[in-house]
Coordinates of C-alpha atoms in Angstrom, one line a residue:
M36 CA 0.0 0.0 0.0
K37 CA 1.4 3.4 -1.0
L38 CA 0.1 6.4 0.8
K39 CA -0.2 9.8 -0.8
P40 CA 2.2 12.4 0.7
T41 CA -0.5 14.0 2.8
R42 CA -1.4 14.0 6.5
Y43 CA -5.0 13.1 5.8
L44 CA -6.2 9.5 6.2
P45 CA -9.6 8.4 5.1
V46 CA -11.4 7.8 8.4
P47 CA -15.1 8.7 8.2
P48 CA -16.3 10.9 11.1
T49 CA -19.2 8.5 11.7
F50 CA -16.9 5.9 13.4
A51 CA -16.5 6.0 17.1
H52 CA -12.9 4.6 17.1
C53 CA -10.2 3.7 14.7
A54 CA -8.0 0.6 14.8
L55 CA -4.9 -0.1 12.9
V56 CA -4.6 -3.9 12.1
V57 CA -1.1 -5.1 11.2
D58 CA -0.9 -8.6 9.9
D59 CA 0.9 -10.1 6.9
E60 CA -2.1 -12.4 6.2
T61 CA -4.7 -10.6 4.0
S62 CA -7.5 -12.9 5.1
V63 CA -6.9 -12.1 8.8
R64 CA -6.9 -8.3 8.1
S65 CA -10.1 -8.6 6.0
V66 CA -12.0 -10.6 8.6
L67 CA -11.0 -8.2 11.4
R68 CA -11.8 -5.1 9.3
R69 CA -15.3 -6.4 8.3
Y70 CA -16.1 -7.4 11.9
L71 CA -14.9 -4.2 13.4
E72 CA -16.6 -2.0 10.8
R73 CA -19.9 -3.7 11.6
R74 CA -19.4 -2.7 15.2
G75 CA -18.7 1.0 14.4
W76 CA -15.0 1.0 14.1
A77 CA -12.9 2.5 11.3
V78 CA -10.0 0.3 10.3
L79 CA -6.7 1.0 8.8
E80 CA -4.7 -2.0 7.5
A81 CA -1.0 -2.7 7.1
S82 CA 0.6 -5.8 5.8
N83 CA 4.0 -5.1 7.4
A84 CA 5.8 -3.0 9.9
D85 CA 6.9 -0.3 7.4
E86 CA 3.3 0.3 6.3
A87 CA 2.1 0.4 9.9
L88 CA 4.8 3.0 10.9
E89 CA 3.8 5.1 7.9
L90 CA 0.2 5.0 9.0
V91 CA 1.0 5.8 12.6
A92 CA 3.2 8.8 11.5
D93 CA 0.6 10.1 9.1
G94 CA -2.5 9.5 11.2
A95 CA -1.4 9.3 14.8
E96 CA -4.2 11.4 16.1
L97 CA -6.8 9.2 14.4
I98 CA -5.7 5.8 15.7
D99 CA -7.2 4.6 19.0
A100 CA -5.7 1.1 19.1
V101 CA -3.3 -1.1 17.2
V102 CA -3.6 -4.9 16.7
V103 CA -0.2 -6.4 15.8
D104 CA 0.7 -9.9 14.6
L105 CA 3.7 -11.0 16.5
H106 CA 5.3 -12.9 13.6
M107 CA 5.7 -11.1 10.3
P108 CA 8.3 -11.0 7.7
G109 CA 10.8 -8.1 8.2
L110 CA 10.4 -6.2 11.4
S111 CA 8.9 -8.4 14.1
G112 CA 5.7 -7.5 15.9
S113 CA 7.5 -6.8 19.2
A114 CA 10.0 -4.5 17.4
L115 CA 7.1 -2.8 15.7
C116 CA 5.4 -2.3 19.2
R117 CA 8.5 -0.6 20.5
R118 CA 8.6 1.8 17.5
I119 CA 5.0 2.6 17.7
S120 CA 5.4 3.3 21.4
A121 CA 8.3 5.7 20.6
L122 CA 6.4 7.5 17.8
R123 CA 3.2 7.8 19.8
P124 CA 3.6 7.1 23.5
A125 CA -0.2 7.3 24.1
L126 CA -0.6 4.2 22.0
A127 CA 1.8 2.2 24.1
T128 CA -1.0 0.8 26.3
R129 CA -3.4 0.5 23.4
I130 CA -1.6 -2.2 21.5
I131 CA -2.9 -5.8 21.3
M132 CA -0.5 -8.5 20.2
A133 CA -1.9 -11.5 18.4
S134 CA 0.1 -14.7 18.3
G135 CA -0.3 -18.4 17.4
D136 CA 2.6 -19.2 19.8
A137 CA 2.3 -20.7 23.2
L138 CA 0.4 -18.0 24.9
G139 CA 2.1 -18.0 28.3
A140 CA 5.6 -17.0 27.2
V141 CA 4.3 -14.4 24.7
E142 CA 1.8 -12.9 27.2
E143 CA 4.5 -12.5 29.8
L144 CA 6.8 -10.8 27.3
A145 CA 4.1 -8.5 26.2
R146 CA 3.0 -7.6 29.7
E147 CA 6.6 -6.9 30.9
A148 CA 8.0 -5.2 27.9
F149 CA 5.1 -3.5 26.3
H150 CA 2.3 -3.4 28.9
C151 CA -0.1 -4.7 26.3
R152 CA -2.7 -7.4 25.9
V153 CA -2.2 -10.6 24.0
L154 CA -4.7 -12.7 22.1
S155 CA -3.9 -16.3 21.1
K156 CA -4.7 -17.1 17.4
P157 CA -7.2 -18.2 16.4
F158 CA -9.3 -16.0 18.7
D159 CA -13.0 -15.5 19.2
L160 CA -14.1 -12.3 17.4
N161 CA -16.5 -11.3 20.2
E162 CA -13.6 -11.7 22.7
F163 CA -11.4 -9.7 20.4
V164 CA -13.8 -6.8 20.3
R165 CA -14.3 -6.9 24.1
V166 CA -10.5 -6.7 24.6
L167 CA -10.2 -3.9 22.0
D168 CA -13.0 -1.9 23.8
E169 CA -11.3 -2.4 27.1
V170 CA -7.9 -1.2 25.8
V171 CA -9.5 1.9 24.4
A172 CA -11.5 2.6 27.5
A173 CA -8.5 2.2 29.9

């Protein structure tokens, strides 16, 4: 995805919140986007860390939460979380990591290093939205 050199991102004002979904799997991003949009969320998508960082830099004030796949080609999800936290400290506690790994080790790493929530893939979509709402409300 190539963004135009503008600070404007297309997030309609009718949405209550905006989530950035970062996952290298198109199908995962599509399912999450459709599910969130039906629940009143605007969704920005990124297939890798570079795209995500560009979106955070261009639309930092629009993004309420970030969902990051832990394992992606290139920059890892944990490295991306560190960079997002540095670019926009207010998002540091609004990051949700998603991983298919053994949840215990990943969850401990995420809590200690990033103070963020972790969901184990595959996850229940209703649980996903509940966690996302909690992260934004906190």
